[in-house]
GROMACS .gro file of C-alpha atoms in nm:
model
  366
    1MET     CA    1   6.877  -8.750   5.750
    2THR     CA    2   6.953  -8.379   5.776
    3ARG     CA    3   7.006  -8.199   5.447
    4ALA     CA    4   7.357  -8.073   5.511
    5LEU     CA    5   7.367  -7.825   5.222
    6VAL     CA    6   7.057  -7.659   5.373
    7ALA     CA    7   7.157  -7.670   5.739
    8ASP     CA    8   7.512  -7.552   5.661
    9ALA     CA    9   7.418  -7.269   5.423
   10ARG     CA   10   7.577  -6.945   5.541
   11ARG     CA   11   7.370  -6.699   5.337
   12VAL     CA   12   6.998  -6.755   5.291
   13VAL     CA   13   6.728  -6.575   5.093
   14VAL     CA   14   6.374  -6.641   5.220
   15LYS     CA   15   6.074  -6.546   5.011
   16VAL     CA   16   5.730  -6.524   5.172
   17GLY     CA   17   5.406  -6.468   4.984
   18SER     CA   18   5.102  -6.256   5.055
   19SER     CA   19   4.891  -6.551   5.169
   20SER     CA   20   5.138  -6.621   5.452
   21LEU     CA   21   5.125  -6.263   5.584
   22THR     CA   22   4.774  -6.129   5.533
   23THR     CA   23   4.415  -6.210   5.614
   24ALA     CA   24   4.171  -6.336   5.353
   25GLU     CA   25   4.003  -5.994   5.349
   26GLY     CA   26   4.327  -5.806   5.292
   27GLY     CA   27   4.537  -5.647   5.564
   28LEU     CA   28   4.837  -5.767   5.759
   29ASP     CA   29   4.810  -6.052   6.007
   30ALA     CA   30   5.045  -5.939   6.287
   31ALA     CA   31   5.063  -6.286   6.440
   32ARG     CA   32   5.182  -6.437   6.112
   33VAL     CA   33   5.443  -6.167   6.066
   34ASP     CA   34   5.570  -6.219   6.421
   35ALA     CA   35   5.586  -6.597   6.372
   36LEU     CA   36   5.803  -6.548   6.063
   37VAL     CA   37   6.030  -6.301   6.240
   38ASP     CA   38   6.061  -6.529   6.544
   39VAL     CA   39   6.244  -6.774   6.318
   40LEU     CA   40   6.451  -6.534   6.108
   41ALA     CA   41   6.565  -6.300   6.388
   42THR     CA   42   6.739  -6.580   6.575
   43GLU     CA   43   6.932  -6.714   6.276
   44GLN     CA   44   7.310  -6.690   6.313
   45ARG     CA   45   7.371  -6.662   5.938
   46ASP     CA   46   7.310  -6.393   5.678
   47VAL     CA   47   6.937  -6.372   5.605
   48LEU     CA   48   6.765  -6.167   5.337
   49LEU     CA   49   6.386  -6.158   5.327
   50VAL     CA   50   6.193  -6.108   5.003
   51SER     CA   51   5.843  -6.022   5.115
   52SER     CA   52   5.525  -5.990   4.917
   53GLY     CA   53   5.218  -5.843   5.079
   54ALA     CA   54   5.232  -5.470   5.006
   55ILE     CA   55   4.930  -5.464   4.777
   56SER     CA   56   4.734  -5.705   4.994
   57ALA     CA   57   4.815  -5.505   5.309
   58GLY     CA   58   4.675  -5.190   5.149
   59ILE     CA   59   4.337  -5.333   5.050
   60ALA     CA   60   4.156  -5.312   5.385
   61PRO     CA   61   4.296  -4.972   5.496
   62LEU     CA   62   4.169  -4.818   5.172
   63GLY     CA   63   3.824  -4.965   5.229
   64LEU     CA   64   3.830  -5.183   4.919
   65PRO     CA   65   3.615  -5.500   4.920
   66ARG     CA   66   3.861  -5.708   4.718
   67ARG     CA   67   4.192  -5.695   4.532
   68PRO     CA   68   4.158  -5.435   4.254
   69ARG     CA   69   4.242  -5.508   3.893
   70ASP     CA   70   4.331  -5.171   3.747
   71LEU     CA   71   4.695  -5.062   3.766
   72ALA     CA   72   4.639  -4.725   3.933
   73THR     CA   73   4.444  -4.874   4.225
   74LEU     CA   74   4.692  -5.160   4.261
   75GLN     CA   75   4.972  -4.906   4.287
   76ALA     CA   76   4.772  -4.704   4.540
   77CYS     CA   77   4.728  -5.019   4.751
   78ALA     CA   78   5.101  -5.083   4.726
   79SER     CA   79   5.180  -4.729   4.837
   80VAL     CA   80   4.971  -4.766   5.153
   81GLY     CA   81   5.054  -5.130   5.217
   82GLN     CA   82   5.431  -5.103   5.174
   83LEU     CA   83   5.451  -4.850   5.456
   84LEU     CA   84   5.242  -5.073   5.684
   85LEU     CA   85   5.450  -5.377   5.590
   86ALA     CA   86   5.779  -5.200   5.665
   87GLU     CA   87   5.648  -5.069   5.998
   88ARG     CA   88   5.529  -5.415   6.098
   89TYR     CA   89   5.863  -5.577   6.014
   90ALA     CA   90   6.059  -5.303   6.193
   91ALA     CA   91   5.849  -5.344   6.508
   92SER     CA   92   5.865  -5.722   6.499
   93PHE     CA   93   6.243  -5.745   6.448
   94ALA     CA   94   6.291  -5.477   6.716
   95ARG     CA   95   6.175  -5.734   6.971
   96TYR     CA   96   6.511  -5.901   6.904
   97SER     CA   97   6.706  -5.574   6.877
   98ARG     CA   98   6.750  -5.633   6.505
   99ALA     CA   99   6.744  -5.350   6.253
  100VAL     CA  100   6.581  -5.395   5.915
  101GLY     CA  101   6.651  -5.217   5.588
  102GLN     CA  102   6.381  -5.179   5.326
  103VAL     CA  103   6.500  -5.229   4.967
  104LEU     CA  104   6.246  -5.176   4.688
  105LEU     CA  105   6.353  -5.287   4.342
  106THR     CA  106   6.226  -5.267   3.987
  107SER     CA  107   6.355  -5.479   3.701
  108GLU     CA  108   6.567  -5.183   3.590
  109ASP     CA  109   6.772  -5.227   3.907
  110VAL     CA  110   6.896  -5.566   3.791
  111ILE     CA  111   6.878  -5.522   3.414
  112ARG     CA  112   7.115  -5.225   3.415
  113ARG     CA  113   7.465  -5.328   3.516
  114ALA     CA  114   7.542  -5.013   3.719
  115HIS     CA  115   7.216  -5.046   3.914
  116TYR     CA  116   7.291  -5.415   3.969
  117ARG     CA  117   7.628  -5.333   4.124
  118ASN     CA  118   7.475  -5.061   4.343
  119ALA     CA  119   7.203  -5.295   4.468
  120ARG     CA  120   7.462  -5.559   4.554
  121ARG     CA  121   7.678  -5.310   4.744
  122THR     CA  122   7.380  -5.187   4.945
  123LEU     CA  123   7.272  -5.538   5.040
  124GLU     CA  124   7.624  -5.642   5.134
  125ARG     CA  125   7.661  -5.336   5.355
  126LEU     CA  126   7.330  -5.397   5.530
  127LEU     CA  127   7.437  -5.753   5.607
  128ALA     CA  128   7.778  -5.638   5.730
  129LEU     CA  129   7.606  -5.397   5.970
  130GLY     CA  130   7.389  -5.675   6.111
  131ALA     CA  131   7.063  -5.555   5.954
  132VAL     CA  132   6.809  -5.777   5.782
  133PRO     CA  133   6.735  -5.658   5.427
  134VAL     CA  134   6.364  -5.677   5.349
  135LEU     CA  135   6.310  -5.665   4.974
  136ASN     CA  136   6.006  -5.627   4.757
  137GLU     CA  137   5.925  -5.523   4.406
  138ASN     CA  138   5.849  -5.152   4.393
  139ASP     CA  139   5.484  -5.202   4.300
  140THR     CA  140   5.407  -4.830   4.327
  141VAL     CA  141   5.600  -4.760   4.006
  142ALA     CA  142   5.635  -5.098   3.834
  143THR     CA  143   5.421  -5.148   3.524
  144GLU     CA  144   5.341  -5.467   3.336
  145GLU     CA  145   5.625  -5.399   3.095
  146ILE     CA  146   5.895  -5.371   3.363
  147ARG     CA  147   5.788  -5.627   3.622
  148PHE     CA  148   5.990  -5.921   3.752
  149SER     CA  149   5.695  -6.155   3.685
  150GLY     CA  150   5.650  -6.198   4.058
  151ASN     CA  151   5.854  -6.201   4.376
  152ASP     CA  152   5.953  -6.565   4.329
  153ARG     CA  153   6.170  -6.467   4.033
  154LEU     CA  154   6.287  -6.158   4.221
  155ALA     CA  155   6.398  -6.382   4.508
  156ALA     CA  156   6.597  -6.606   4.272
  157LEU     CA  157   6.766  -6.301   4.118
  158VAL     CA  158   6.846  -6.166   4.465
  159ALA     CA  159   6.998  -6.505   4.552
  160HIS     CA  160   7.226  -6.469   4.249
  161LEU     CA  161   7.293  -6.104   4.324
  162VAL     CA  162   7.435  -6.176   4.672
  163ALA     CA  163   7.577  -6.523   4.592
  164ALA     CA  164   7.346  -6.692   4.843
  165ASP     CA  165   7.390  -7.057   4.933
  166LEU     CA  166   7.019  -7.124   4.980
  167LEU     CA  167   6.683  -6.994   4.862
  168ILE     CA  168   6.368  -7.088   5.051
  169LEU     CA  169   6.035  -7.023   4.880
  170LEU     CA  170   5.748  -7.037   5.128
  171THR     CA  171   5.395  -7.115   5.024
  172ASP     CA  172   5.076  -7.278   5.150
  173VAL     CA  173   5.165  -7.618   5.002
  174ASP     CA  174   5.440  -7.823   5.165
  175GLY     CA  175   5.636  -7.895   4.851
  176VAL     CA  176   5.599  -8.010   4.491
  177TYR     CA  177   5.373  -8.310   4.437
  178GLU     CA  178   5.330  -8.561   4.155
  179SER     CA  179   4.955  -8.496   4.170
  180ASN     CA  180   4.728  -8.247   4.342
  181PRO     CA  181   4.740  -8.319   4.718
  182ARG     CA  182   4.415  -8.130   4.767
  183THR     CA  183   4.220  -8.380   4.558
  184ASP     CA  184   4.443  -8.690   4.572
  185THR     CA  185   4.499  -8.829   4.922
  186ASN     CA  186   4.775  -9.053   4.783
  187ALA     CA  187   4.967  -8.768   4.621
  188ARG     CA  188   5.343  -8.819   4.654
  189ARG     CA  189   5.571  -8.530   4.743
  190LEU     CA  190   5.890  -8.490   4.546
  191HIS     CA  191   6.160  -8.484   4.815
  192GLU     CA  192   6.442  -8.382   4.582
  193VAL     CA  193   6.493  -8.242   4.234
  194ARG     CA  194   6.836  -8.284   4.075
  195SER     CA  195   6.739  -8.178   3.722
  196PRO     CA  196   6.430  -8.050   3.539
  197ALA     CA  197   6.371  -8.407   3.422
  198ASP     CA  198   6.273  -8.500   3.779
  199LEU     CA  199   5.966  -8.278   3.740
  200SER     CA  200   5.823  -8.461   3.439
  201SER     CA  201   5.559  -8.637   3.650
  202ALA     CA  202   5.474  -8.344   3.877
  203ALA     CA  203   5.126  -8.196   3.841
  204PHE     CA  204   5.225  -7.872   4.013
  205ARG     CA  205   5.049  -7.627   3.782
  206GLY     CA  206   4.776  -7.442   3.965
  207LEU     CA  207   4.889  -7.541   4.314
  208GLY     CA  208   4.986  -7.287   4.574
  209LEU     CA  209   4.747  -7.022   4.446
  210ALA     CA  210   4.598  -6.774   4.693
  211SER     CA  211   4.318  -6.520   4.654
  212VAL     CA  212   4.527  -6.228   4.780
  213GLY     CA  213   4.846  -6.309   4.589
  214THR     CA  214   4.955  -6.351   4.230
  215GLY     CA  215   5.205  -6.637   4.240
  216GLY     CA  216   5.161  -7.012   4.207
  217MET     CA  217   5.361  -7.331   4.227
  218GLN     CA  218   5.472  -7.294   3.866
  219THR     CA  219   5.650  -6.966   3.939
  220LYS     CA  220   5.814  -7.117   4.247
  221VAL     CA  221   5.944  -7.413   4.050
  222ASP     CA  222   6.079  -7.180   3.782
  223ALA     CA  223   6.248  -6.966   4.048
  224ALA     CA  224   6.395  -7.270   4.224
  225LEU     CA  225   6.541  -7.398   3.896
  226LEU     CA  226   6.680  -7.052   3.822
  227ALA     CA  227   6.853  -7.041   4.160
  228ALA     CA  228   6.983  -7.396   4.133
  229SER     CA  229   7.124  -7.335   3.785
  230GLU     CA  230   7.405  -7.126   3.935
  231GLY     CA  231   7.499  -7.324   4.244
  232CYS     CA  232   7.232  -7.206   4.492
  233ALA     CA  233   7.023  -7.477   4.658
  234ALA     CA  234   6.650  -7.406   4.678
  235VAL     CA  235   6.364  -7.542   4.887
  236ILE     CA  236   5.992  -7.503   4.828
  237GLY     CA  237   5.798  -7.559   5.149
  238ALA     CA  238   5.517  -7.449   5.376
  239ALA     CA  239   5.553  -7.127   5.575
  240PRO     CA  240   5.475  -7.288   5.915
  241ASP     CA  241   5.767  -7.530   5.858
  242LEU     CA  242   6.031  -7.256   5.813
  243ALA     CA  243   6.236  -7.333   6.126
  244ARG     CA  244   6.249  -7.702   6.041
  245LEU     CA  245   6.329  -7.628   5.677
  246LEU     CA  246   6.622  -7.409   5.782
  247ALA     CA  247   6.742  -7.686   6.013
  248GLY     CA  248   6.765  -7.916   5.712
  249GLU     CA  249   6.478  -8.151   5.792
  250ASP     CA  250   6.336  -8.353   5.504
  251LEU     CA  251   6.040  -8.126   5.442
  252GLY     CA  252   5.931  -7.953   5.125
  253THR     CA  253   6.110  -8.015   4.796
  254LEU     CA  254   6.486  -7.961   4.771
  255PHE     CA  255   6.634  -7.846   4.440
  256HIS     CA  256   7.001  -7.942   4.430
  257PRO     CA  257   7.247  -7.684   4.297
  258ALA     CA  258   7.366  -7.762   3.946
  259GLY     CA  259   7.708  -7.670   3.818
  260SER     CA  260   7.950  -7.410   3.945
  261ARG     CA  261   7.865  -7.047   4.022
  262LEU     CA  262   7.953  -6.792   3.757
  263PRO     CA  263   8.141  -6.471   3.840
  264SER     CA  264   7.914  -6.182   3.937
  265ARG     CA  265   7.934  -6.009   3.599
  266LEU     CA  266   7.837  -6.326   3.412
  267ARG     CA  267   7.557  -6.406   3.660
  268TRP     CA  268   7.410  -6.069   3.574
  269LEU     CA  269   7.456  -6.134   3.203
  270ALA     CA  270   7.293  -6.478   3.220
  271HIS     CA  271   6.994  -6.406   3.441
  272ALA     CA  272   6.927  -6.037   3.489
  273SER     CA  273   7.032  -5.852   3.175
  274ALA     CA  274   6.792  -5.747   2.900
  275PRO     CA  275   6.948  -5.825   2.558
  276SER     CA  276   6.952  -5.530   2.321
  277GLY     CA  277   6.978  -5.746   2.012
  278ARG     CA  278   7.032  -6.093   1.869
  279LEU     CA  279   7.319  -6.251   1.677
  280HIS     CA  280   7.226  -6.555   1.466
  281LEU     CA  281   7.506  -6.812   1.439
  282ASP     CA  282   7.582  -7.092   1.196
  283ALA     CA  283   7.635  -7.450   1.317
  284GLY     CA  284   8.013  -7.415   1.330
  285ALA     CA  285   7.998  -7.107   1.551
  286VAL     CA  286   7.751  -7.280   1.786
  287THR     CA  287   7.991  -7.572   1.825
  288ALA     CA  288   8.286  -7.338   1.888
  289VAL     CA  289   8.097  -7.131   2.145
  290VAL     CA  290   7.914  -7.412   2.328
  291GLU     CA  291   8.165  -7.695   2.320
  292ARG     CA  292   8.503  -7.525   2.289
  293ARG     CA  293   8.402  -7.203   2.469
  294THR     CA  294   8.587  -6.986   2.218
  295SER     CA  295   8.522  -6.622   2.135
  296LEU     CA  296   8.257  -6.544   1.875
  297LEU     CA  297   8.410  -6.423   1.546
  298PRO     CA  298   8.238  -6.251   1.250
  299ALA     CA  299   8.276  -6.557   1.028
  300GLY     CA  300   8.020  -6.751   1.229
  301ILE     CA  301   7.744  -6.487   1.234
  302THR     CA  302   7.469  -6.509   0.972
  303ARG     CA  303   7.230  -6.231   1.077
  304VAL     CA  304   7.205  -5.936   1.317
  305GLU     CA  305   6.890  -5.806   1.486
  306GLY     CA  306   6.843  -5.501   1.708
  307ASP     CA  307   6.993  -5.161   1.767
  308PHE     CA  308   7.279  -5.194   2.013
  309ALA     CA  309   7.610  -5.031   2.096
  310ALA     CA  310   7.945  -5.187   2.180
  311GLY     CA  311   7.931  -5.323   2.534
  312ASP     CA  312   7.558  -5.401   2.530
  313PRO     CA  313   7.428  -5.751   2.609
  314VAL     CA  314   7.307  -5.952   2.309
  315GLU     CA  315   7.148  -6.295   2.273
  316LEU     CA  316   7.313  -6.569   2.067
  317ILE     CA  317   7.076  -6.774   1.849
  318ASP     CA  318   7.143  -7.113   1.690
  319PRO     CA  319   7.029  -7.212   1.335
  320ALA     CA  320   6.704  -7.356   1.476
  321GLY     CA  321   6.615  -7.018   1.627
  322ASP     CA  322   6.681  -7.117   1.988
  323PRO     CA  323   6.889  -6.903   2.229
  324ILE     CA  324   7.213  -7.068   2.336
  325GLY     CA  325   7.381  -6.789   2.531
  326ARG     CA  326   7.441  -6.421   2.592
  327GLY     CA  327   7.740  -6.198   2.548
  328LEU     CA  328   7.866  -5.841   2.566
  329VAL     CA  329   7.911  -5.735   2.205
  330GLY     CA  330   8.231  -5.564   2.091
  331TYR     CA  331   8.082  -5.361   1.804
  332ASP     CA  332   7.786  -5.135   1.734
  333ALA     CA  333   7.497  -5.292   1.542
  334ALA     CA  334   7.568  -5.068   1.242
  335GLU     CA  335   7.924  -5.205   1.211
  336LEU     CA  336   7.839  -5.574   1.201
  337PRO     CA  337   7.651  -5.634   0.871
  338ALA     CA  338   7.963  -5.563   0.662
  339MET     CA  339   8.159  -5.810   0.876
  340LEU     CA  340   7.929  -6.112   0.858
  341GLY     CA  341   8.079  -6.433   0.729
  342ARG     CA  342   8.425  -6.281   0.693
  343HIS     CA  343   8.737  -6.400   0.870
  344THR     CA  344   8.925  -6.158   1.093
  345GLY     CA  345   9.221  -6.141   0.853
  346GLU     CA  346   8.994  -6.012   0.577
  347LEU     CA  347   8.870  -5.718   0.780
  348GLY     CA  348   9.186  -5.521   0.847
  349PRO     CA  349   9.356  -5.404   1.169
  350GLY     CA  350   9.059  -5.196   1.287
  351TYR     CA  351   8.853  -5.513   1.339
  352SER     CA  352   9.097  -5.726   1.533
  353ARG     CA  353   8.876  -5.788   1.837
  354ALA     CA  354   8.615  -6.062   1.863
  355VAL     CA  355   8.247  -5.979   1.821
  356VAL     CA  356   8.197  -6.135   2.164
  357HIS     CA  357   8.507  -6.224   2.364
  358ARG     CA  358   8.493  -6.557   2.547
  359ASP     CA  359   8.536  -6.377   2.883
  360ASP     CA  360   8.222  -6.173   2.805
  361LEU     CA  361   8.011  -6.472   2.701
  362VAL     CA  362   7.791  -6.711   2.898
  363VAL     CA  363   7.643  -7.030   2.755
  364LEU     CA  364   7.291  -7.098   2.878
  365THR     CA  365   7.271  -7.460   2.765
  366ARG     CA  366   7.518  -7.594   3.020
   0.00000   0.00000   0.00000
């Protein structure tokens, strides 16, 4: 049976890894790029492409024998390879009279709310003009401290950013398996995942690794779950099967969307923001926030960590030390210690607002 939620998706983010675009020695494989574009350029729905391959594409032109390990050389490879990658995509899509727009992002572009809004407006405008956005992490300036942890996570965040209906993560393994299909001829593919519990028997760690890339099946599963958590279906499948995956055939592993999609501001807060501090809550406040979805008041806060200003994102922590949500705080960090454990009526008229208003709060344990 056709997967209707895949075949009927109107906005799709496709992520392709280095191993699907480059040769084993490093350098772009034009035939592979053209095969990918042959599928995407003829789609009649919004398509955004998250493409790895910049570093790998720069290895051979710089005369390097293998993928470097030091940051400066990696960034040099990215600088050369990103230009080659963009040129190759532009030429390939031009065969179909399709324009492409290159969008390079760092984590700052989604962590900071203003940057997040700007990125969304740019992508929406490119789509409205009929162009195909081609996105990648800006490896020429990204450092270990400010990375997305791979383009799989970037693709999931882009799917949230543009409210996509579907995320397709392409790899060299045709889905998630209960055991390693490379060593077990009887390995069973997981056709569908409706909750993380469905993955309890999957031995996917270590699968989907490639010598020229950095991702693996673990990162793809994490990204698929991240996309599905906010109403975006996700499929992990093999790159050669892309056309059939988009048509909704039962290939790869489908992650069903869970729950309803949050408003844009709360999607950013839940998945892309970087908390500036932590508020530790007592059991009563956790119940009020999680179950009754009320605002967070000073009486339920036991401890404050971090240096933040009013309006910054903060993480909410339960008595066991686990995060239960995020919110936009209504006070500076310096104001809160004197308020802890006190009811609003005890604080005077200058402290009438909630520490985190319910409209500025997202619960992560839904």
